[in-house]
Amino acid sequence: MAAQELATLESHQYDVLVIGSGGAGLRAAVQAAAVPGVSVGIIGKSLLGKAHTVMAEGGVAASLGNLDQWDGWETHFYDTMRSGHFINNYRIVEVFAKEAAERVLELEEWGAVFDRTPDGKIMQRPFGAHTFRRLAHIGDRTGMELLRTLQYKAISQNIDVFQEVTVTKLFRDENGAVSGALAYYRATGKFVLFRAKAVVLATGGWGKLYKVTSNSWESTGDGAALAFRIGAELMDMEMVQFHPTGMVWPPGVRGLLVTEGVRGEGGLLYNSEGERFMLTYDPERKELSSRDVVARSIYKEVQAGRGTPHGGAWLDITHRGPEFIKRKLPGMYEQYLTLADVDITKEKFEVAPTCHYTMGGVRVEPETCATNIPGLFAAGEVACGLHGANRLGGNSLADLLVFGRRAGDGALAYIQGRDDVADVPGSEIEAEMQRVLRPFSISQGENPYQIHEDLQEIMSNHAGIVRDQGMLEEGLAKLLELKERAQNMAITGSQVYNPGWHAVFDVQSMLTIAELIFRGALARKESRGAHWRTDYPDELPEMGQWNFVQDLDGDAVRVREVAVPVMPQELAQLFERGMAPGVYASQQQAKEK
Amino acid sequence: MSEEIVLSIYRGDADGGQEVEYSVPLTPGMVVLDAVHQVQAHQAQDLAVRWNCKAAHCGSCSAEINGRPKLLCKTRLDDYVGQTVHILPMQTFPIIKDLVSDVSWNYEVAKKIPAFKPATAVPFRMQQFDVDRVQEFHHCIECFLCQDVCHVLRDHDAKDEYFGPRFMVKIAEYEMHPREGGDRIPLLAHEAGLNMCNVTKCCTEVCPQHIRITDNAIIPLKERVADQYWDPLRALFRRKKESPTNQSV
């Protein structure tokens, strides 16, 4: 079967191949295709414009200072490093904070229409742990606006778009550089080979590892797993963000995101006894504390027996009035009304933590997004280094723009002077085709949907919001057993649009990633940001010096401590005043007056 | 034992097919997509369905439920108690398999629309009042249900004569942007086929985002075309500039 397919294999060749057609991938493709003569292809697992970026609701963080004149890149830098608990790569954060505003304005130039301030500028809303009002937004559907804008920008350029295509393997040439990818069309099941001088990974995260998640089916960590298997270094894999507010009831919508914008616009959290518990856990920032803190607070309230009927907290925004709520949070209003029969303008509603984002990922170089594999770049959620131990709301959309562009530029610089595209040996292609087609030839094997369900059970119970040594060790053992069972996944039907077959690769990616989460979490013997260990409840200074980097050593996973880069003095001094740089500057000026 | 609901799901491809019945347990607040996933996980692994966000943000899971174009993720099963739920793919587009149709025509149309062309440099100064009108169009999730129900496309298969409601909304989004410097009125009058729409408002009725497609996008665009092409004085002026072969209105 495979040999026959090899003879008629469809093949494409690009200077820059982008894998992933969400925000980061599209931004990278747009950047690369802006240079005349550079051929660019972009591959998406879904239809164009459907990527998980659409689910981002609250806004894109950028220190435009449209409402708070004291905001600037230094304060955005300060907030991001602090919320990341200082294991972020400072240079990545610096680049990010400096460039985010420009990237947002670029979107406006390409047709995005943000909400406006009274004097006609881009509106910015407050969000958890951002010192100033910083999130440019369009109601509560900012991600969709960003994705749609980039989608239409991309199709106006010379970019080949491959929709509903799954990549199953990356190839390296004899010098170790990336040389292409094997994929198949989901609609027909036909294989397709992509050869490329440079590859940009923009495949998003792996929230689908967890049962209660805000993530779509696509978030299965494909890019990180593909890169890991060919020798890429992955970092901070223990860092998984649980968003404090997901829907709780009815069961079908459990985990669905409730934007932080609800709290940004004034929503308050209460326990079953009517106490505003965030006043206790974080008196200063209250409901707008960082996500790790709010998620843990809700978890603790529920554990203490003060949870809502379905095990969450109450979120109440009724005091802002129906007109305001429908205008600023139209998606949330509609979502609760149609899916849960709750009118959020009239009543409080239940929320609970939901897996939302993965801070870890492929280790990249700050300036170019280059990975340790020549020619392979990574941007967006699949990459690592910006968010540290906890991501700030709104920083992921800005991340896509800033580093999508930089990855595009990085790829462009890399292909300079490289005239030839390496060949991929037929034997390697054929071996991969055989692997991919194998589930069709197994009878009485494991159901991939069942393996996925069992995996989610393991991850939720053993590597969730709360962890300890025993729990992690037991989880890892269960996972390794599940991996054995998964060798035997079988499917029925044909290669034509067969979701069961597609699920096999999603599950394989997730199993690869799951092991790294356990190994990272076992190595980090402390609590930091999203990683909360009850056996090591404190943040430990000696642990704060390290990122845990994982790669393959033969067939085994190797975990290494790698020093967190140390900030130069001009950045380090921003943290010496005990307050955000913008706040300090405003106080200094007030004193002078 | 919990209550069961019977789904009759179309199974087939370009070569034909038929509805197949599946029974699934009903849970509180269940939507049709949940039930389809149940079937997929336990009864028919290869049942093809598109979905992504499960929150009516992405517009992937469009289908026809008991004859009505709807999003599977937003349609509650408790609306159908005591009935069999018939689920078919969108009928205006060619079928790929089961509930998945080939919507690629829409992406080809999208490419024909010239991109936003700002007349001034960013940052823009625009009042909320001025952008409210276009922000409505930005709610579109590209589910293509409006395209599915549009009789010009569905009954007359006039895909080479009309871009369809989705793309009238897209063009309106650009044309009514306070800073737009481009002009798509000739496109609307000719290739986009705006005149094919006879304002039956079916598109507005099925829009899950409640965009008033006909009233707020299509009719104002028709007015602009009429202004430019039917105003007697302007028409005279235009005849001087355009060759007669271009005048299809």
PDB file of N, CA, C and O in Angstrom, chain A residues 171-226:
ATOM      1  N   PHE A 171      11.490  15.797   8.765  1.00  0.00           N
ATOM      2  CA  PHE A 171      12.721  15.145   8.323  1.00  0.00           C
ATOM      3  C   PHE A 171      13.924  16.058   8.524  1.00  0.00           C
ATOM      4  O   PHE A 171      13.792  17.289   8.467  1.00  0.00           O
ATOM      5  N   ARG A 172      15.091  15.430   8.743  1.00  0.00           N
ATOM      6  CA  ARG A 172      16.358  16.177   8.796  1.00  0.00           C
ATOM      7  C   ARG A 172      17.277  15.630   7.715  1.00  0.00           C
ATOM      8  O   ARG A 172      17.241  14.443   7.415  1.00  0.00           O
ATOM      9  N   ASP A 173      18.094  16.517   7.143  1.00  0.00           N
ATOM     10  CA  ASP A 173      19.025  16.054   6.109  1.00  0.00           C
ATOM     11  C   ASP A 173      20.312  15.531   6.758  1.00  0.00           C
ATOM     12  O   ASP A 173      20.438  15.487   7.984  1.00  0.00           O
ATOM     13  N   GLU A 174      21.300  15.175   5.920  1.00  0.00           N
ATOM     14  CA  GLU A 174      22.505  14.540   6.492  1.00  0.00           C
ATOM     15  C   GLU A 174      23.310  15.499   7.372  1.00  0.00           C
ATOM     16  O   GLU A 174      24.093  15.067   8.211  1.00  0.00           O
ATOM     17  N   ASN A 175      23.097  16.814   7.188  1.00  0.00           N
ATOM     18  CA  ASN A 175      23.793  17.775   8.055  1.00  0.00           C
ATOM     19  C   ASN A 175      23.011  18.088   9.337  1.00  0.00           C
ATOM     20  O   ASN A 175      23.418  18.936  10.127  1.00  0.00           O
ATOM     21  N   GLY A 176      21.878  17.455   9.458  1.00  0.00           N
ATOM     22  CA  GLY A 176      21.087  17.677  10.672  1.00  0.00           C
ATOM     23  C   GLY A 176      20.051  18.772  10.550  1.00  0.00           C
ATOM     24  O   GLY A 176      19.268  19.001  11.471  1.00  0.00           O
ATOM     25  N   ALA A 177      20.050  19.476   9.406  1.00  0.00           N
ATOM     26  CA  ALA A 177      19.079  20.561   9.245  1.00  0.00           C
ATOM     27  C   ALA A 177      17.720  19.991   8.858  1.00  0.00           C
ATOM     28  O   ALA A 177      17.621  18.920   8.247  1.00  0.00           O
ATOM     29  N   VAL A 178      16.669  20.725   9.208  1.00  0.00           N
ATOM     30  CA  VAL A 178      15.328  20.273   8.858  1.00  0.00           C
ATOM     31  C   VAL A 178      15.174  20.340   7.338  1.00  0.00           C
ATOM     32  O   VAL A 178      15.698  21.254   6.686  1.00  0.00           O
ATOM     33  N   SER A 179      14.503  19.349   6.763  1.00  0.00           N
ATOM     34  CA  SER A 179      14.413  19.325   5.302  1.00  0.00           C
ATOM     35  C   SER A 179      12.990  19.178   4.789  1.00  0.00           C
ATOM     36  O   SER A 179      12.741  19.303   3.593  1.00  0.00           O
ATOM     37  N   GLY A 180      12.036  18.941   5.660  1.00  0.00           N
ATOM     38  CA  GLY A 180      10.664  18.838   5.175  1.00  0.00           C
ATOM     39  C   GLY A 180       9.764  18.077   6.114  1.00  0.00           C
ATOM     40  O   GLY A 180      10.120  17.815   7.268  1.00  0.00           O
ATOM     41  N   ALA A 181       8.590  17.749   5.590  1.00  0.00           N
ATOM     42  CA  ALA A 181       7.577  17.099   6.418  1.00  0.00           C
ATOM     43  C   ALA A 181       6.722  16.172   5.568  1.00  0.00           C
ATOM     44  O   ALA A 181       6.470  16.462   4.398  1.00  0.00           O
ATOM     45  N   LEU A 182       6.287  15.080   6.168  1.00  0.00           N
ATOM     46  CA  LEU A 182       5.292  14.232   5.513  1.00  0.00           C
ATOM     47  C   LEU A 182       3.947  14.481   6.184  1.00  0.00           C
ATOM     48  O   LEU A 182       3.863  14.592   7.408  1.00  0.00           O
ATOM     49  N   ALA A 183       2.920  14.579   5.343  1.00  0.00           N
ATOM     50  CA  ALA A 183       1.596  14.908   5.858  1.00  0.00           C
ATOM     51  C   ALA A 183       0.554  14.144   5.065  1.00  0.00           C
ATOM     52  O   ALA A 183       0.881  13.470   4.090  1.00  0.00           O
ATOM     53  N   TYR A 184      -0.685  14.243   5.504  1.00  0.00           N
ATOM     54  CA  TYR A 184      -1.759  13.699   4.673  1.00  0.00           C
ATOM     55  C   TYR A 184      -2.960  14.647   4.711  1.00  0.00           C
ATOM     56  O   TYR A 184      -3.167  15.366   5.688  1.00  0.00           O
ATOM     57  N   TYR A 185      -3.706  14.647   3.604  1.00  0.00           N
ATOM     58  CA  TYR A 185      -4.944  15.420   3.540  1.00  0.00           C
ATOM     59  C   TYR A 185      -6.001  14.691   4.345  1.00  0.00           C
ATOM     60  O   TYR A 185      -6.266  13.511   4.101  1.00  0.00           O
ATOM     61  N   ARG A 186      -6.613  15.389   5.277  1.00  0.00           N
ATOM     62  CA  ARG A 186      -7.635  14.745   6.103  1.00  0.00           C
ATOM     63  C   ARG A 186      -8.847  14.336   5.264  1.00  0.00           C
ATOM     64  O   ARG A 186      -9.473  13.315   5.518  1.00  0.00           O
ATOM     65  N   ALA A 187      -9.162  15.142   4.247  1.00  0.00           N
ATOM     66  CA  ALA A 187     -10.355  14.868   3.435  1.00  0.00           C
ATOM     67  C   ALA A 187     -10.223  13.560   2.656  1.00  0.00           C
ATOM     68  O   ALA A 187     -11.169  12.783   2.572  1.00  0.00           O
ATOM     69  N   THR A 188      -9.055  13.323   2.075  1.00  0.00           N
ATOM     70  CA  THR A 188      -8.914  12.158   1.192  1.00  0.00           C
ATOM     71  C   THR A 188      -8.046  11.059   1.797  1.00  0.00           C
ATOM     72  O   THR A 188      -8.079   9.921   1.323  1.00  0.00           O
ATOM     73  N   GLY A 189      -7.237  11.404   2.786  1.00  0.00           N
ATOM     74  CA  GLY A 189      -6.298  10.447   3.341  1.00  0.00           C
ATOM     75  C   GLY A 189      -5.047  10.276   2.494  1.00  0.00           C
ATOM     76  O   GLY A 189      -4.184   9.468   2.814  1.00  0.00           O
ATOM     77  N   LYS A 190      -4.927  11.055   1.421  1.00  0.00           N
ATOM     78  CA  LYS A 190      -3.747  10.947   0.545  1.00  0.00           C
ATOM     79  C   LYS A 190      -2.539  11.631   1.186  1.00  0.00           C
ATOM     80  O   LYS A 190      -2.654  12.711   1.765  1.00  0.00           O
ATOM     81  N   PHE A 191      -1.375  11.016   1.008  1.00  0.00           N
ATOM     82  CA  PHE A 191      -0.147  11.592   1.550  1.00  0.00           C
ATOM     83  C   PHE A 191       0.338  12.748   0.696  1.00  0.00           C
ATOM     84  O   PHE A 191       0.071  12.820  -0.508  1.00  0.00           O
ATOM     85  N   VAL A 192       1.084  13.637   1.325  1.00  0.00           N
ATOM     86  CA  VAL A 192       1.688  14.764   0.609  1.00  0.00           C
ATOM     87  C   VAL A 192       3.023  15.084   1.280  1.00  0.00           C
ATOM     88  O   VAL A 192       3.130  15.105   2.508  1.00  0.00           O
ATOM     89  N   LEU A 193       4.026  15.287   0.452  1.00  0.00           N
ATOM     90  CA  LEU A 193       5.370  15.581   0.961  1.00  0.00           C
ATOM     91  C   LEU A 193       5.672  17.068   0.782  1.00  0.00           C
ATOM     92  O   LEU A 193       5.387  17.640  -0.272  1.00  0.00           O
ATOM     93  N   PHE A 194       6.215  17.672   1.814  1.00  0.00           N
ATOM     94  CA  PHE A 194       6.655  19.062   1.728  1.00  0.00           C
ATOM     95  C   PHE A 194       8.158  19.094   1.941  1.00  0.00           C
ATOM     96  O   PHE A 194       8.647  18.599   2.952  1.00  0.00           O
ATOM     97  N   ARG A 195       8.870  19.656   0.965  1.00  0.00           N
ATOM     98  CA  ARG A 195      10.304  19.869   1.158  1.00  0.00           C
ATOM     99  C   ARG A 195      10.507  21.367   1.338  1.00  0.00           C
ATOM    100  O   ARG A 195       9.862  22.173   0.670  1.00  0.00           O
ATOM    101  N   ALA A 196      11.379  21.727   2.249  1.00  0.00           N
ATOM    102  CA  ALA A 196      11.519  23.146   2.549  1.00  0.00           C
ATOM    103  C   ALA A 196      12.924  23.471   3.036  1.00  0.00           C
ATOM    104  O   ALA A 196      13.603  22.631   3.615  1.00  0.00           O
ATOM    105  N   LYS A 197      13.336  24.727   2.759  1.00  0.00           N
ATOM    106  CA  LYS A 197      14.630  25.184   3.284  1.00  0.00           C
ATOM    107  C   LYS A 197      14.523  25.506   4.772  1.00  0.00           C
ATOM    108  O   LYS A 197      15.452  25.283   5.535  1.00  0.00           O
ATOM    109  N   ALA A 198      13.380  26.078   5.146  1.00  0.00           N
ATOM    110  CA  ALA A 198      13.164  26.395   6.565  1.00  0.00           C
ATOM    111  C   ALA A 198      11.738  26.028   6.931  1.00  0.00           C
ATOM    112  O   ALA A 198      10.830  26.116   6.105  1.00  0.00           O
ATOM    113  N   VAL A 199      11.549  25.611   8.184  1.00  0.00           N
ATOM    114  CA  VAL A 199      10.218  25.245   8.675  1.00  0.00           C
ATOM    115  C   VAL A 199       9.920  26.055   9.939  1.00  0.00           C
ATOM    116  O   VAL A 199      10.754  26.126  10.849  1.00  0.00           O
ATOM    117  N   VAL A 200       8.756  26.684   9.962  1.00  0.00           N
ATOM    118  CA  VAL A 200       8.315  27.391  11.166  1.00  0.00           C
ATOM    119  C   VAL A 200       7.201  26.565  11.812  1.00  0.00           C
ATOM    120  O   VAL A 200       6.187  26.285  11.185  1.00  0.00           O
ATOM    121  N   LEU A 201       7.417  26.194  13.061  1.00  0.00           N
ATOM    122  CA  LEU A 201       6.383  25.481  13.818  1.00  0.00           C
ATOM    123  C   LEU A 201       5.503  26.493  14.532  1.00  0.00           C
ATOM    124  O   LEU A 201       6.006  27.351  15.269  1.00  0.00           O
ATOM    125  N   ALA A 202       4.214  26.398  14.313  1.00  0.00           N
ATOM    126  CA  ALA A 202       3.285  27.302  15.003  1.00  0.00           C
ATOM    127  C   ALA A 202       2.010  26.518  15.283  1.00  0.00           C
ATOM    128  O   ALA A 202       0.928  26.875  14.850  1.00  0.00           O
ATOM    129  N   THR A 203       2.186  25.417  15.986  1.00  0.00           N
ATOM    130  CA  THR A 203       1.123  24.421  16.110  1.00  0.00           C
ATOM    131  C   THR A 203       0.348  24.518  17.419  1.00  0.00           C
ATOM    132  O   THR A 203      -0.532  23.690  17.662  1.00  0.00           O
ATOM    133  N   GLY A 204       0.656  25.516  18.249  1.00  0.00           N
ATOM    134  CA  GLY A 204      -0.123  25.695  19.471  1.00  0.00           C
ATOM    135  C   GLY A 204       0.254  24.742  20.593  1.00  0.00           C
ATOM    136  O   GLY A 204       1.309  24.100  20.570  1.00  0.00           O
ATOM    137  N   GLY A 205      -0.656  24.630  21.560  1.00  0.00           N
ATOM    138  CA  GLY A 205      -0.348  23.907  22.792  1.00  0.00           C
ATOM    139  C   GLY A 205      -0.980  22.537  22.875  1.00  0.00           C
ATOM    140  O   GLY A 205      -1.284  21.921  21.851  1.00  0.00           O
ATOM    141  N   TRP A 206      -1.175  22.045  24.109  1.00  0.00           N
ATOM    142  CA  TRP A 206      -1.631  20.661  24.307  1.00  0.00           C
ATOM    143  C   TRP A 206      -2.668  20.547  25.420  1.00  0.00           C
ATOM    144  O   TRP A 206      -2.657  19.607  26.213  1.00  0.00           O
ATOM    145  N   GLY A 207      -3.569  21.512  25.425  1.00  0.00           N
ATOM    146  CA  GLY A 207      -4.616  21.519  26.463  1.00  0.00           C
ATOM    147  C   GLY A 207      -5.537  20.322  26.411  1.00  0.00           C
ATOM    148  O   GLY A 207      -6.220  20.003  27.383  1.00  0.00           O
ATOM    149  N   LYS A 208      -5.565  19.607  25.278  1.00  0.00           N
ATOM    150  CA  LYS A 208      -6.450  18.449  25.151  1.00  0.00           C
ATOM    151  C   LYS A 208      -5.973  17.244  25.966  1.00  0.00           C
ATOM    152  O   LYS A 208      -6.625  16.206  26.006  1.00  0.00           O
ATOM    153  N   LEU A 209      -4.810  17.384  26.603  1.00  0.00           N
ATOM    154  CA  LEU A 209      -4.343  16.334  27.508  1.00  0.00           C
ATOM    155  C   LEU A 209      -5.245  16.216  28.725  1.00  0.00           C
ATOM    156  O   LEU A 209      -5.230  15.198  29.419  1.00  0.00           O
ATOM    157  N   TYR A 210      -5.992  17.264  29.020  1.00  0.00           N
ATOM    158  CA  TYR A 210      -6.799  17.300  30.237  1.00  0.00           C
ATOM    159  C   TYR A 210      -8.280  17.174  29.904  1.00  0.00           C
ATOM    160  O   TYR A 210      -8.715  17.578  28.824  1.00  0.00           O
ATOM    161  N   LYS A 211      -9.022  16.613  30.851  1.00  0.00           N
ATOM    162  CA  LYS A 211     -10.438  16.355  30.631  1.00  0.00           C
ATOM    163  C   LYS A 211     -11.212  17.664  30.623  1.00  0.00           C
ATOM    164  O   LYS A 211     -12.019  17.907  29.735  1.00  0.00           O
ATOM    165  N   VAL A 212     -10.964  18.493  31.638  1.00  0.00           N
ATOM    166  CA  VAL A 212     -11.639  19.777  31.698  1.00  0.00           C
ATOM    167  C   VAL A 212     -10.702  20.808  31.072  1.00  0.00           C
ATOM    168  O   VAL A 212      -9.674  21.159  31.648  1.00  0.00           O
ATOM    169  N   THR A 213     -11.060  21.259  29.879  1.00  0.00           N
ATOM    170  CA  THR A 213     -10.156  22.131  29.136  1.00  0.00           C
ATOM    171  C   THR A 213     -10.936  23.126  28.311  1.00  0.00           C
ATOM    172  O   THR A 213     -12.060  22.845  27.883  1.00  0.00           O
ATOM    173  N   SER A 214     -10.344  24.272  28.089  1.00  0.00           N
ATOM    174  CA  SER A 214     -10.961  25.270  27.217  1.00  0.00           C
ATOM    175  C   SER A 214     -10.486  25.075  25.779  1.00  0.00           C
ATOM    176  O   SER A 214     -10.879  25.815  24.896  1.00  0.00           O
ATOM    177  N   ASN A 215      -9.620  24.092  25.560  1.00  0.00           N
ATOM    178  CA  ASN A 215      -8.978  23.951  24.258  1.00  0.00           C
ATOM    179  C   ASN A 215      -9.803  23.135  23.267  1.00  0.00           C
ATOM    180  O   ASN A 215     -10.559  22.237  23.654  1.00  0.00           O
ATOM    181  N   SER A 216      -9.633  23.419  21.988  1.00  0.00           N
ATOM    182  CA  SER A 216     -10.332  22.676  20.945  1.00  0.00           C
ATOM    183  C   SER A 216      -9.593  21.369  20.653  1.00  0.00           C
ATOM    184  O   SER A 216      -8.488  21.148  21.153  1.00  0.00           O
ATOM    185  N   TRP A 217     -10.167  20.530  19.807  1.00  0.00           N
ATOM    186  CA  TRP A 217      -9.569  19.224  19.531  1.00  0.00           C
ATOM    187  C   TRP A 217      -8.166  19.344  18.966  1.00  0.00           C
ATOM    188  O   TRP A 217      -7.377  18.417  19.023  1.00  0.00           O
ATOM    189  N   GLU A 218      -7.856  20.513  18.394  1.00  0.00           N
ATOM    190  CA  GLU A 218      -6.576  20.657  17.708  1.00  0.00           C
ATOM    191  C   GLU A 218      -5.387  20.734  18.653  1.00  0.00           C
ATOM    192  O   GLU A 218      -4.258  20.473  18.250  1.00  0.00           O
ATOM    193  N   SER A 219      -5.633  21.139  19.905  1.00  0.00           N
ATOM    194  CA  SER A 219      -4.536  21.413  20.829  1.00  0.00           C
ATOM    195  C   SER A 219      -3.975  20.124  21.405  1.00  0.00           C
ATOM    196  O   SER A 219      -4.167  19.796  22.567  1.00  0.00           O
ATOM    197  N   THR A 220      -3.288  19.380  20.558  1.00  0.00           N
ATOM    198  CA  THR A 220      -2.776  18.075  20.962  1.00  0.00           C
ATOM    199  C   THR A 220      -1.248  18.018  20.944  1.00  0.00           C
ATOM    200  O   THR A 220      -0.658  16.942  20.971  1.00  0.00           O
ATOM    201  N   GLY A 221      -0.607  19.182  20.851  1.00  0.00           N
ATOM    202  CA  GLY A 221       0.851  19.221  20.971  1.00  0.00           C
ATOM    203  C   GLY A 221       1.615  18.610  19.809  1.00  0.00           C
ATOM    204  O   GLY A 221       2.760  18.183  19.966  1.00  0.00           O
ATOM    205  N   ASP A 222       1.002  18.579  18.635  1.00  0.00           N
ATOM    206  CA  ASP A 222       1.643  17.922  17.491  1.00  0.00           C
ATOM    207  C   ASP A 222       3.028  18.482  17.189  1.00  0.00           C
ATOM    208  O   ASP A 222       3.992  17.732  17.009  1.00  0.00           O
ATOM    209  N   GLY A 223       3.118  19.800  17.125  1.00  0.00           N
ATOM    210  CA  GLY A 223       4.380  20.429  16.723  1.00  0.00           C
ATOM    211  C   GLY A 223       5.491  20.139  17.703  1.00  0.00           C
ATOM    212  O   GLY A 223       6.619  19.799  17.325  1.00  0.00           O
ATOM    213  N   ALA A 224       5.164  20.245  18.999  1.00  0.00           N
ATOM    214  CA  ALA A 224       6.173  19.987  20.026  1.00  0.00           C
ATOM    215  C   ALA A 224       6.628  18.530  19.959  1.00  0.00           C
ATOM    216  O   ALA A 224       7.821  18.226  20.069  1.00  0.00           O
ATOM    217  N   ALA A 225       5.670  17.613  19.740  1.00  0.00           N
ATOM    218  CA  ALA A 225       6.010  16.188  19.669  1.00  0.00           C
ATOM    219  C   ALA A 225       6.842  15.893  18.417  1.00  0.00           C
ATOM    220  O   ALA A 225       7.838  15.154  18.482  1.00  0.00           O
ATOM    221  N   LEU A 226       6.450  16.473  17.286  1.00  0.00           N
ATOM    222  CA  LEU A 226       7.194  16.259  16.035  1.00  0.00           C
ATOM    223  C   LEU A 226       8.640  16.727  16.187  1.00  0.00           C
ATOM    224  O   LEU A 226       9.579  16.045  15.771  1.00  0.00           O
TER     225      LEU A 226
END
